[in-house]
Coordinates of C-alpha atoms in Angstrom, one line a residue:
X1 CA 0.1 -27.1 -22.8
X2 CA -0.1 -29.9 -24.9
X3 CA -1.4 -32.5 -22.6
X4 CA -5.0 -33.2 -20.8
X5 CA -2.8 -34.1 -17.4
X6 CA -1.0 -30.8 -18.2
X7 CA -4.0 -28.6 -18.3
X8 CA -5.5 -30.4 -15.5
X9 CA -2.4 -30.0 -13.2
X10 CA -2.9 -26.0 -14.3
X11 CA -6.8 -26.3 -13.2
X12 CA -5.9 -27.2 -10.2
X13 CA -3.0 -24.8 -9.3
X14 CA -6.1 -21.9 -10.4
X15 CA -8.2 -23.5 -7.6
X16 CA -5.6 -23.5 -5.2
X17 CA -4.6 -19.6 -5.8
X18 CA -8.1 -19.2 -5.8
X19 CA -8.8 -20.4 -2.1
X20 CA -5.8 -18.7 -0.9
X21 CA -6.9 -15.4 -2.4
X22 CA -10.5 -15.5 -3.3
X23 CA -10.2 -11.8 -4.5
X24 CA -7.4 -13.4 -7.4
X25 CA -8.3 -12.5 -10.9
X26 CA -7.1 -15.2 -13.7
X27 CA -6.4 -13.7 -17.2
X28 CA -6.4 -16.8 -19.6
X29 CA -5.1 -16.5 -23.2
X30 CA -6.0 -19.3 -24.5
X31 CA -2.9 -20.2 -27.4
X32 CA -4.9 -22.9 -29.0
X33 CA -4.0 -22.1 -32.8
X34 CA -4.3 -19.5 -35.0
X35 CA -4.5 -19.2 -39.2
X36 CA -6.7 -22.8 -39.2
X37 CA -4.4 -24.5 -37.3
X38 CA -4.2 -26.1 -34.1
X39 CA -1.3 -25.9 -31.5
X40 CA -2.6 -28.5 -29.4
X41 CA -4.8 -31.6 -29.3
X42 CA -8.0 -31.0 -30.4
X43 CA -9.2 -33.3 -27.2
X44 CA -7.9 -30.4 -25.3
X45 CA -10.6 -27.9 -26.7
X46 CA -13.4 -29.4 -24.3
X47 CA -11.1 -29.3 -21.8
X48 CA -10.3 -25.5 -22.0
X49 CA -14.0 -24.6 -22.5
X50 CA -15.2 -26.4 -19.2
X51 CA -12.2 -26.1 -16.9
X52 CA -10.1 -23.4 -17.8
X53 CA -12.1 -20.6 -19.0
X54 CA -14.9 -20.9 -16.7
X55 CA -12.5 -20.1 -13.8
X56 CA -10.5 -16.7 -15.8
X57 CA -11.6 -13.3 -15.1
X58 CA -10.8 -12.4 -19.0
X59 CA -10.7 -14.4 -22.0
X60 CA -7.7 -13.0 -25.2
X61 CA -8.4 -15.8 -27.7
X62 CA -8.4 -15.0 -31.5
X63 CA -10.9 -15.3 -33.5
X64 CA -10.0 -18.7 -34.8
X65 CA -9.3 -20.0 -30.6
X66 CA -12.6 -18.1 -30.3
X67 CA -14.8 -19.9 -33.0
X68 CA -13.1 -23.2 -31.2
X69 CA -14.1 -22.4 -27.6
X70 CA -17.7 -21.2 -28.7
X71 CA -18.6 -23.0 -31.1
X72 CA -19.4 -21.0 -33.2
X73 CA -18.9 -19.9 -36.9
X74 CA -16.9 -16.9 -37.9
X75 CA -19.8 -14.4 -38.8
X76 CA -22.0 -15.8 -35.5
X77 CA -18.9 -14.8 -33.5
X78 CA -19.0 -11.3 -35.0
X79 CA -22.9 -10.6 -34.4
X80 CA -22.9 -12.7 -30.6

């Protein structure tokens, strides 16, 4: 997903599922970069935190998609 009219396009295909099947659980693995390195636009990281991973059931980032969607640096990851 390399585009914010891409992700948004995916938000909204989650909220349609979602009102057909309230009971629907969304697993979201985030694939946003790994070994200091983004995959996508960084612009794209806001957009993941506040309306894609709100909506999943379960969140598989690694640690370095992790530190991007928190905020958060490496050792406050490991004690949060």
């Amino acid at each position: 997903i390399g585009s914010d009219s891409f992700l948004a396009a995916v938000r909204h295909l989650l909220e349609l599922c979602t009102a057909r099947n309230p009971g629907l659980r969304y697993f979201c693995d985030p694939v946003l970069g790994d070994n200091g390195r983004l995959y996508v636009p960084a612009s794209l990281i806001p957009l993941y935190r506040t309306l894609i991973v709100p909506r999943a059931f379960a969140v598989t980032p690694n640690g370095f998609e992790a530190q991007h969607l928190t905020n958060l640096a490496p050792s406050s990851a490991l004690r949060a």
